[in-house]
Tab-separated table of C-alpha atoms and ligand atoms in Angstrom:
chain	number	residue	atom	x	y	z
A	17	UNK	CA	6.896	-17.647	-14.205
A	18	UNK	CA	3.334	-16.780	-14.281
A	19	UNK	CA	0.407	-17.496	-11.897
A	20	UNK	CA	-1.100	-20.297	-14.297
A	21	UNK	CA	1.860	-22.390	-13.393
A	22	UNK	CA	-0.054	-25.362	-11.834
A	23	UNK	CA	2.084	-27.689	-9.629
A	24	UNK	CA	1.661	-30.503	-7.732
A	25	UNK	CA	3.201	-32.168	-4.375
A	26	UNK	CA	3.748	-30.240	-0.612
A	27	UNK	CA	3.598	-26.568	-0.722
A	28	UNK	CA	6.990	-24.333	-0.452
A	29	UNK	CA	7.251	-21.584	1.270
A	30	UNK	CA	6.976	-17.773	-0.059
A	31	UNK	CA	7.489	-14.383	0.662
A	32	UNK	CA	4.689	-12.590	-0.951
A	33	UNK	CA	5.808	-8.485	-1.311
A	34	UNK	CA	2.986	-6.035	-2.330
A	35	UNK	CA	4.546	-3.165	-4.144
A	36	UNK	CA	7.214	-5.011	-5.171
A	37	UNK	CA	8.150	-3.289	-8.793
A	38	UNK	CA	9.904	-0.071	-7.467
A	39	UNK	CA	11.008	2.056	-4.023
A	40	UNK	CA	10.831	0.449	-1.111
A	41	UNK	CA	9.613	-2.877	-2.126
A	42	UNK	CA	11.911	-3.588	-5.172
A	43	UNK	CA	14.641	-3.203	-2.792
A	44	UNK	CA	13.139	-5.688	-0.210
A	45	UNK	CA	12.343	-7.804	-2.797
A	46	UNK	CA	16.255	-7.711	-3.353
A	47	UNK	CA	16.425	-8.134	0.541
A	48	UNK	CA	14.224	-11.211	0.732
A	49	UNK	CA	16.224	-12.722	-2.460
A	50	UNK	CA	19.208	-12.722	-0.962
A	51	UNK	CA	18.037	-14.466	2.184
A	52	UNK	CA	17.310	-17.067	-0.145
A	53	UNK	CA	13.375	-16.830	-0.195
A	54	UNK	CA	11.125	-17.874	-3.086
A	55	UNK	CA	9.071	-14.773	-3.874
A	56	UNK	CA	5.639	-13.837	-5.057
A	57	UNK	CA	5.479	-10.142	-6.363
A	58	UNK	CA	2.859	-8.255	-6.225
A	59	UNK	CA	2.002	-4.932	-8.124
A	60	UNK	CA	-0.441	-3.432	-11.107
A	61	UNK	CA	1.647	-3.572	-14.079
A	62	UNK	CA	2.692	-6.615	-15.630
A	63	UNK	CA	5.257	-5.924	-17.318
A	64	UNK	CA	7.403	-4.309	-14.592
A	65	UNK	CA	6.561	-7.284	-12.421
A	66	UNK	CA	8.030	-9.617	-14.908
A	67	UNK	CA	10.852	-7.520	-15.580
A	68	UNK	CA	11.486	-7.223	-11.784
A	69	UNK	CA	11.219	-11.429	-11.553
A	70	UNK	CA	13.566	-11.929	-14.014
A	71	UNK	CA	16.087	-9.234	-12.575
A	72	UNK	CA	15.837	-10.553	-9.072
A	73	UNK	CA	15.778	-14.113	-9.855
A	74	UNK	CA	18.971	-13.823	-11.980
A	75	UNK	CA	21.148	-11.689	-9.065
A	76	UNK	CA	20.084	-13.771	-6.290
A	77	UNK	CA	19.204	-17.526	-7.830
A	78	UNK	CA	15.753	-17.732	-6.536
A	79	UNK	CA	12.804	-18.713	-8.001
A	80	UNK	CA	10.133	-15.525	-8.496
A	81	UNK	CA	6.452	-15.795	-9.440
A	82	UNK	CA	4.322	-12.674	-9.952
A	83	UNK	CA	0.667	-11.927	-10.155
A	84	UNK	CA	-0.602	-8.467	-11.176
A	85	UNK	CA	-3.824	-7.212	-9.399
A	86	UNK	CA	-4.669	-3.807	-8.088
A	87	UNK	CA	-4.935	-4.205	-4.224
A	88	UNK	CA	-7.441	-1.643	-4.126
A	89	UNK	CA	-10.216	-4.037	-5.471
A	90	UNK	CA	-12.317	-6.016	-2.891
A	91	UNK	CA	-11.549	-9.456	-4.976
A	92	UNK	CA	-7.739	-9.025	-5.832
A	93	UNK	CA	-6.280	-10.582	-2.472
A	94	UNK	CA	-8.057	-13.935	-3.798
A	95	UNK	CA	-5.676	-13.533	-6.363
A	96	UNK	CA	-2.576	-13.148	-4.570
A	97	UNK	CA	-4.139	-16.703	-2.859
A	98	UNK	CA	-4.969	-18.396	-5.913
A	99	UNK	CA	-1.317	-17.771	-7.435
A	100	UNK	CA	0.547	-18.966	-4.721
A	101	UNK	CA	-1.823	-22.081	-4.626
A	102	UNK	CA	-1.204	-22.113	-8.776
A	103	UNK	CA	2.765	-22.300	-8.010
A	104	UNK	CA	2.546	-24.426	-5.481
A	105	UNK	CA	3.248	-22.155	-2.787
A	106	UNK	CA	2.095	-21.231	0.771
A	107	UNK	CA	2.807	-17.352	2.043
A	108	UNK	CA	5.676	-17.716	4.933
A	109	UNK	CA	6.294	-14.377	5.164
A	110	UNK	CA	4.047	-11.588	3.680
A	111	UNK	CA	5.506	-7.856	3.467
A	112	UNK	CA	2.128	-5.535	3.032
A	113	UNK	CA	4.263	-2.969	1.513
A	114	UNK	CA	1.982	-1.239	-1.458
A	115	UNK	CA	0.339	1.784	-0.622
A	116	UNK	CA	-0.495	5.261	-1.960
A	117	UNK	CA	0.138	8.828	-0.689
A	118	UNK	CA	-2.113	11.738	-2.217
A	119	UNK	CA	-0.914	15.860	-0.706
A	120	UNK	CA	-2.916	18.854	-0.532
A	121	UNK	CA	-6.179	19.871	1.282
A	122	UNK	CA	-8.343	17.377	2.046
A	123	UNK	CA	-11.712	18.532	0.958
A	124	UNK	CA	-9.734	19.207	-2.672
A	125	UNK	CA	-7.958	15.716	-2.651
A	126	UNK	CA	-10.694	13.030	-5.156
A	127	UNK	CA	-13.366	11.478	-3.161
A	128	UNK	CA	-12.854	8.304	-5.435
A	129	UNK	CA	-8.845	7.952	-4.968
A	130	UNK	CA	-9.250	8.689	-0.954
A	131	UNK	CA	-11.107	5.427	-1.147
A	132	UNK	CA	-8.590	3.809	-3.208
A	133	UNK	CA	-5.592	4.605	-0.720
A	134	UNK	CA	-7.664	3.479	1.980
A	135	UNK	CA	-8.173	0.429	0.555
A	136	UNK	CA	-4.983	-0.376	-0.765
A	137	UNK	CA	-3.278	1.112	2.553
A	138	UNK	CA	-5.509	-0.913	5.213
A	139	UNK	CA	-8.047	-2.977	3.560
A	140	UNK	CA	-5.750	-5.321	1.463
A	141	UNK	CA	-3.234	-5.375	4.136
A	142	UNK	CA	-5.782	-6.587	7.169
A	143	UNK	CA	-7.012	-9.060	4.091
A	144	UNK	CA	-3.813	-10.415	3.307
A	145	UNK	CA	-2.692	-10.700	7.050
A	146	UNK	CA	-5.984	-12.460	7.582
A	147	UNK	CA	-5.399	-14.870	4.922
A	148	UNK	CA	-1.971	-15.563	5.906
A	149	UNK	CA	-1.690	-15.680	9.608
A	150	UNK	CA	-3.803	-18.666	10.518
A	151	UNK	CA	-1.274	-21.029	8.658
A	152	UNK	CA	1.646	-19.211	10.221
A	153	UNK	CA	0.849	-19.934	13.619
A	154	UNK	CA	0.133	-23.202	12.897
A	155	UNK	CA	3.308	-23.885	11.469
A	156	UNK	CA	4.699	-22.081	14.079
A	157	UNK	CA	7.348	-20.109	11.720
A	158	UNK	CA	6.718	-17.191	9.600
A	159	UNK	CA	6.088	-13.646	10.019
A	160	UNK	CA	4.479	-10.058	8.879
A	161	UNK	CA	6.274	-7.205	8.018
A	162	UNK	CA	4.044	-3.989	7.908
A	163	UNK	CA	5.975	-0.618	6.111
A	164	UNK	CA	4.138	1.877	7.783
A	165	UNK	CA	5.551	5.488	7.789
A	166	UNK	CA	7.139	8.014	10.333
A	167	UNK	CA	4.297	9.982	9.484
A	168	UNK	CA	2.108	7.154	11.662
A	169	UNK	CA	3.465	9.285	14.490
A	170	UNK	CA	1.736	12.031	13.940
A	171	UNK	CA	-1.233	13.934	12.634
A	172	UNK	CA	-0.385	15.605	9.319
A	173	UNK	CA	-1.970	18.227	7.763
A	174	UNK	CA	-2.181	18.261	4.206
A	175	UNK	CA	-1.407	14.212	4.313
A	176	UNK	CA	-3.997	13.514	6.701
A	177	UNK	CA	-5.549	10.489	5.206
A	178	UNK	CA	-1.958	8.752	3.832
A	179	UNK	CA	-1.000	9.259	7.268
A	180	UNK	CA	-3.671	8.168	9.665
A	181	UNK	CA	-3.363	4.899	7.035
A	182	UNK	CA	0.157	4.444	8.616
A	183	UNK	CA	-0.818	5.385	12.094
A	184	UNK	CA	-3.784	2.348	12.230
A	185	UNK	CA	-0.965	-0.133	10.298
A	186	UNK	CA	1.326	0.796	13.579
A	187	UNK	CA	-1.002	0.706	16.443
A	188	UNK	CA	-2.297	-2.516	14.599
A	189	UNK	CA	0.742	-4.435	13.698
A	190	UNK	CA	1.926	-3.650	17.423
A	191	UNK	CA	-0.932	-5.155	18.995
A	192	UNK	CA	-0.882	-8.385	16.598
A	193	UNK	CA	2.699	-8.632	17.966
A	194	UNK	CA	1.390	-8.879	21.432
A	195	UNK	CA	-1.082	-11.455	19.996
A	196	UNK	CA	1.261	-13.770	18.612
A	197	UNK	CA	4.311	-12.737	20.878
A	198	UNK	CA	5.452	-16.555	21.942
A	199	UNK	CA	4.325	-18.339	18.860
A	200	UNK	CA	7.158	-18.332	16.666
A	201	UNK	CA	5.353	-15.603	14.169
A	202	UNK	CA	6.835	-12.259	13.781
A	203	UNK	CA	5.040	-9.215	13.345
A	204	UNK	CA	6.721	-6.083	12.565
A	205	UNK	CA	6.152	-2.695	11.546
A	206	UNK	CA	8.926	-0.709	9.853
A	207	UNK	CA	8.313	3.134	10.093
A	208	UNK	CA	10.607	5.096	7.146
A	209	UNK	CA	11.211	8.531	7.395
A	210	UNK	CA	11.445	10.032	3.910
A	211	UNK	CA	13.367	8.123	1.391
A	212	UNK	CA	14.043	8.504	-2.101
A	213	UNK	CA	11.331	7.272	-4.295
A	214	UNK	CA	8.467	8.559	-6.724
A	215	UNK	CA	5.931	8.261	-4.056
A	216	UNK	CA	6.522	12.067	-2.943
A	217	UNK	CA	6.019	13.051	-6.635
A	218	UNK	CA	3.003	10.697	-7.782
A	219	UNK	CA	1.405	12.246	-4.822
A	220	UNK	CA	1.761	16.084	-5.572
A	221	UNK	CA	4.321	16.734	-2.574
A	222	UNK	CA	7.808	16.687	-4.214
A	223	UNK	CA	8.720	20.426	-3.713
A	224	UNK	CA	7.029	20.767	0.246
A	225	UNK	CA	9.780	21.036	2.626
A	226	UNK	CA	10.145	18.231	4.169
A	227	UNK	CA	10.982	16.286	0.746
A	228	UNK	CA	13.108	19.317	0.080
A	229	UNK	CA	14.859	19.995	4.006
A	230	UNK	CA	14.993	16.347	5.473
A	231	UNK	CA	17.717	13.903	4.607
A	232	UNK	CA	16.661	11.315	2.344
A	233	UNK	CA	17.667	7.652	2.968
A	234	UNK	CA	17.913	5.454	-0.189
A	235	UNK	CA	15.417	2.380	-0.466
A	236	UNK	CA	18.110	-0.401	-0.248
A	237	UNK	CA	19.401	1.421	2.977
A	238	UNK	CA	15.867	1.531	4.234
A	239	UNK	CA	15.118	-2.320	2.702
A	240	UNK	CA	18.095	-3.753	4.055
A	241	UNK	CA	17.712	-2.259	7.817
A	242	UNK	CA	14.055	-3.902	7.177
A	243	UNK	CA	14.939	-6.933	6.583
A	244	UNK	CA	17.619	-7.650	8.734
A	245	UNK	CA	15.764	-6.453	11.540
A	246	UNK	CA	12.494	-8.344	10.628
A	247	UNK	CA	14.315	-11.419	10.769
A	248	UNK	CA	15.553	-10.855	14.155
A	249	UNK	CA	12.035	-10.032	15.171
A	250	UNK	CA	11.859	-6.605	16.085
A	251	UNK	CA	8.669	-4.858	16.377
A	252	UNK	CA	8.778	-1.795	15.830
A	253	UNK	CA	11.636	-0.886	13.203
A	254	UNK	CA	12.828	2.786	13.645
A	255	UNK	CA	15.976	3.389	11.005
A	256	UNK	CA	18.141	6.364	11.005
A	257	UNK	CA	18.882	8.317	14.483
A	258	UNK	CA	16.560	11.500	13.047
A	259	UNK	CA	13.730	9.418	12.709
A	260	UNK	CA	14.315	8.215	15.750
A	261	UNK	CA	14.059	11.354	17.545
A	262	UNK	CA	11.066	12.397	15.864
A	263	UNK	CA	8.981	9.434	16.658
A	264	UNK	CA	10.706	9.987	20.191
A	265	UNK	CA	9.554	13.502	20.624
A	266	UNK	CA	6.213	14.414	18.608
A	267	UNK	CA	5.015	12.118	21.697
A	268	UNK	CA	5.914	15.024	24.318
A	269	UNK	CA	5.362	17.957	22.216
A	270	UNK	CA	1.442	19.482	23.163
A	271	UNK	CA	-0.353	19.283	19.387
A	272	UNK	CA	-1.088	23.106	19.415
A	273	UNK	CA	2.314	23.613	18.673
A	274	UNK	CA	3.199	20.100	16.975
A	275	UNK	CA	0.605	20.130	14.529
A	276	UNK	CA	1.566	23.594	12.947
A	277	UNK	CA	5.146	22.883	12.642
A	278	UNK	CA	4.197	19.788	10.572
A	279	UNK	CA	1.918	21.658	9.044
A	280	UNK	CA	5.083	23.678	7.898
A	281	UNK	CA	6.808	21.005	6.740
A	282	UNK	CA	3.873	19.272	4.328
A	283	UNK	CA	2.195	22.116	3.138
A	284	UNK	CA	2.112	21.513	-1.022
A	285	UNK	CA	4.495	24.163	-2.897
A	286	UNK	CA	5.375	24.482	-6.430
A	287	UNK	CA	8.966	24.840	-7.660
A	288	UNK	CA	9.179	28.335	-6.954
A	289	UNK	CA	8.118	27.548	-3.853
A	290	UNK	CA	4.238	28.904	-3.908
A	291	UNK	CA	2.358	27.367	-1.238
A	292	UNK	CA	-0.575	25.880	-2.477
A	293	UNK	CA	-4.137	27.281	-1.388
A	294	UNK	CA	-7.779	26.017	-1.234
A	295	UNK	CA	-9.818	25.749	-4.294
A	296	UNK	CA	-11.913	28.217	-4.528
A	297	UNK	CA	-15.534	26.878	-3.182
A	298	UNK	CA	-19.002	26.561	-4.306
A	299	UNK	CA	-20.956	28.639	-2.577
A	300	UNK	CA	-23.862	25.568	-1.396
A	301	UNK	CA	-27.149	26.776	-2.888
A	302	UNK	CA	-28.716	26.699	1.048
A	303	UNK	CA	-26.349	29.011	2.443
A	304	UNK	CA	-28.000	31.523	0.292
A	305	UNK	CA	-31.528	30.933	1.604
A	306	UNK	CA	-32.153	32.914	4.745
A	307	UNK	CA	-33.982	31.028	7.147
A	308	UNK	CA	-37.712	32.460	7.345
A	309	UNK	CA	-38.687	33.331	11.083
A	310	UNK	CA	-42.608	33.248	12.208
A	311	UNK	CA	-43.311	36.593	13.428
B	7	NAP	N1	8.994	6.928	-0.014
B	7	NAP	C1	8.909	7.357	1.237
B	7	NAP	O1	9.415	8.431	1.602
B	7	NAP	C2	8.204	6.514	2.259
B	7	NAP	C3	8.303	6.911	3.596
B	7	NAP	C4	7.628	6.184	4.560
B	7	NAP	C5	6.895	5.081	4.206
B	7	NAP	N2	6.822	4.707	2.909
B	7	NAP	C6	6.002	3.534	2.582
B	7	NAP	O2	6.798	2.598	1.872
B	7	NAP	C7	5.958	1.833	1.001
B	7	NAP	C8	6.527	1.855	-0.397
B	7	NAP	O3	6.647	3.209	-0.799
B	7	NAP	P1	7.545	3.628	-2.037
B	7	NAP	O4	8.023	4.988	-1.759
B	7	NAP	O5	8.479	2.558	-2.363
B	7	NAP	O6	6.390	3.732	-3.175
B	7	NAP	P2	6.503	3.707	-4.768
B	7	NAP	O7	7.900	3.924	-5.223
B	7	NAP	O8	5.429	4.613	-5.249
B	7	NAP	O9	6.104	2.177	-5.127
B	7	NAP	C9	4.808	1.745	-4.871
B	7	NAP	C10	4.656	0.293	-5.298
B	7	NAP	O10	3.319	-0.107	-5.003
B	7	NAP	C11	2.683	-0.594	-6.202
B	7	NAP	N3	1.275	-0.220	-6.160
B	7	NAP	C12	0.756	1.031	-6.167
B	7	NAP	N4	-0.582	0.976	-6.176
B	7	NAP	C13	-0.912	-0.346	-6.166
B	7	NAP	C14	-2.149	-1.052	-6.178
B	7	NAP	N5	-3.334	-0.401	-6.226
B	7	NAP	N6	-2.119	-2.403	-6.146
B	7	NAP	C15	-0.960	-3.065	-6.132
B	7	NAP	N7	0.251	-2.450	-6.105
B	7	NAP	C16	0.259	-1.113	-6.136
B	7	NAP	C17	3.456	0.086	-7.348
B	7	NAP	O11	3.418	-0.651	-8.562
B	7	NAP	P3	2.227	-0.411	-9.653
B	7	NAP	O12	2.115	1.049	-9.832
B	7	NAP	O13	2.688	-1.167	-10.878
B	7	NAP	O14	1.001	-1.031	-9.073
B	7	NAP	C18	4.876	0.062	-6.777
B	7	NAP	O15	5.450	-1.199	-6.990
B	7	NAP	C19	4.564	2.446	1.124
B	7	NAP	O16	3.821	1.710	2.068
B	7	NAP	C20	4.826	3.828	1.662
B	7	NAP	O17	3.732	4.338	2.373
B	7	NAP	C21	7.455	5.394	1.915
């Protein structure tokens, strides 16, 4: 089913998943089927998306609707509205899932794709929760399940921007649960450690150490622990004891000697192992120019 599918009569309910074609949010798309939801996928490329609809849909018995839009772009949340209005849906639950991760030094990393993963990591998620909340408290049901990242934790070096994404989506999904703590909304943020996907890789970081050293979890593991837990209304959902710990202890630890050690750990290598090292820079045509002093 597409998102020209015009219907008429009361609105049904939908769980709308951003990212939904691979990692993380395939799996909780899987998740979400299973509980018996009607979904609305979200992701870039079509064809994936339908592929994903029909595979879902036909292991769980659920009806799934897609739209493809890049989350990135200022106008593609009115999108995501317009096809669930087009199915004749309303968003019950919305998992802001989608996100980018880019590695390496920051003043290398392109200006043009910081912007994008800020966008996509905060901008379409505050814009989707915007959209969607209102209607959810009036109902009274409903609920908002932010994947953030371990890495929200924590300043890291070499992953600054991805992670200080993740660190806003916790401190901000925490206080919306406060907000709406008594109205019958949930808002939760689930915080992975590491799992195995192709975000590491897409983003340059597959060989650093912790990709290489850390356990992995698998996304259904991490999707399933999601789920369950969103539906029970945690908020704040911490999987694996590891991760657990970590989030537990980079609170203690004085940054002088935290932030090197995850330094350590996200530094880019190659697959011999090479760390990576600054571009060599442009030397700016000022810093050349001595400034003149008036005798
Ligand atoms: N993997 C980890 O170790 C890990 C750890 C902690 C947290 N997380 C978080 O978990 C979430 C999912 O990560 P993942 O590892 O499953 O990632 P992934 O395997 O790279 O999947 C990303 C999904 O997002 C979609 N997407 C990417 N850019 C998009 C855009 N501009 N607009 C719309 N959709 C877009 C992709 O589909 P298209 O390319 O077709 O758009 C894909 O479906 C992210 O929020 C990530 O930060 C991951």
């Amino acid at each position: 089913m597409n998102e020209s599918d015009e219907r008429q009569g009361p609105l049904a309910p939908a769980a709308v998943i951003t990212g939904a074609t691979q990692g993380i949010g395939r799996a909780l798309a899987d998740e979400f089927a299973k509980g018996g939801h009607t979904l609305l996928l979200v992701a870039r490329d079509e064809a994936k998306l339908a592929k994903t609809g029909r595979e879902v849909s036909a292991a769980h018995h659920v009806k799934v609707h897609h739209v493809a839009c890049d989350l990135s772009t200022a106008e593609s949340c009115d999108r995501v509205e317009d096809a669930l209005r087009r199915n004749g849906l309303y968003c019950e639950s919305l998992v802001n899932n989608a996100a980018i991760m880019r590695a390496g030094f920051f003043q290398d990393q392109d200006r043009e794709t910081l912007l994008k993963l800020v966008d996509l990591n905060v901008r379409a998620a505050v814009d989707l929760t915007r959209r969607f909340l209102p209607d959810m408290l009036a109902r009274g049901r409903g609920g908002v399940l932010n994947v953030a990242s371990l890495e929200g934790f924590m300043p890291v070096p070499y992953q600054a921007t991805y992670a200080a994404t993740k660190g806003l989506m916790i401190a901000w999904s925490r206080a919306l649960a406060w907000e709406v703590y008594g109205s019958g909304v949930r808002i939760c943020v689930v915080t992975p450690g590491p799992i195995a996907t192709d975000l590491h890789a897409k983003a340059g970081a597959e060989h650093s150490r912790y990709v290489v050293y850390l356990p992995l979890m698998t996304p259904e593991q991490m999707a399933e622990a999601a789920y369950r837990r969103f539906m029970r209304g945690n908020w704040v959902i911490i999987e694996g004891w590891l991760n657990r710990l970590i989030a537990f202890v980079v609170r203690f630890v004085p940054g002088i000697m935290l932030i090197p050690a995850i330094g350590w750990f996200f530094r880019v290598r190659d697959a011999d192992g090479n760390l990576q090292q600054p571009k060599p820079l442009k030397k700016p045509e000022d810093a050349s120019r001595r400034p003149t002093s008036k005798a």
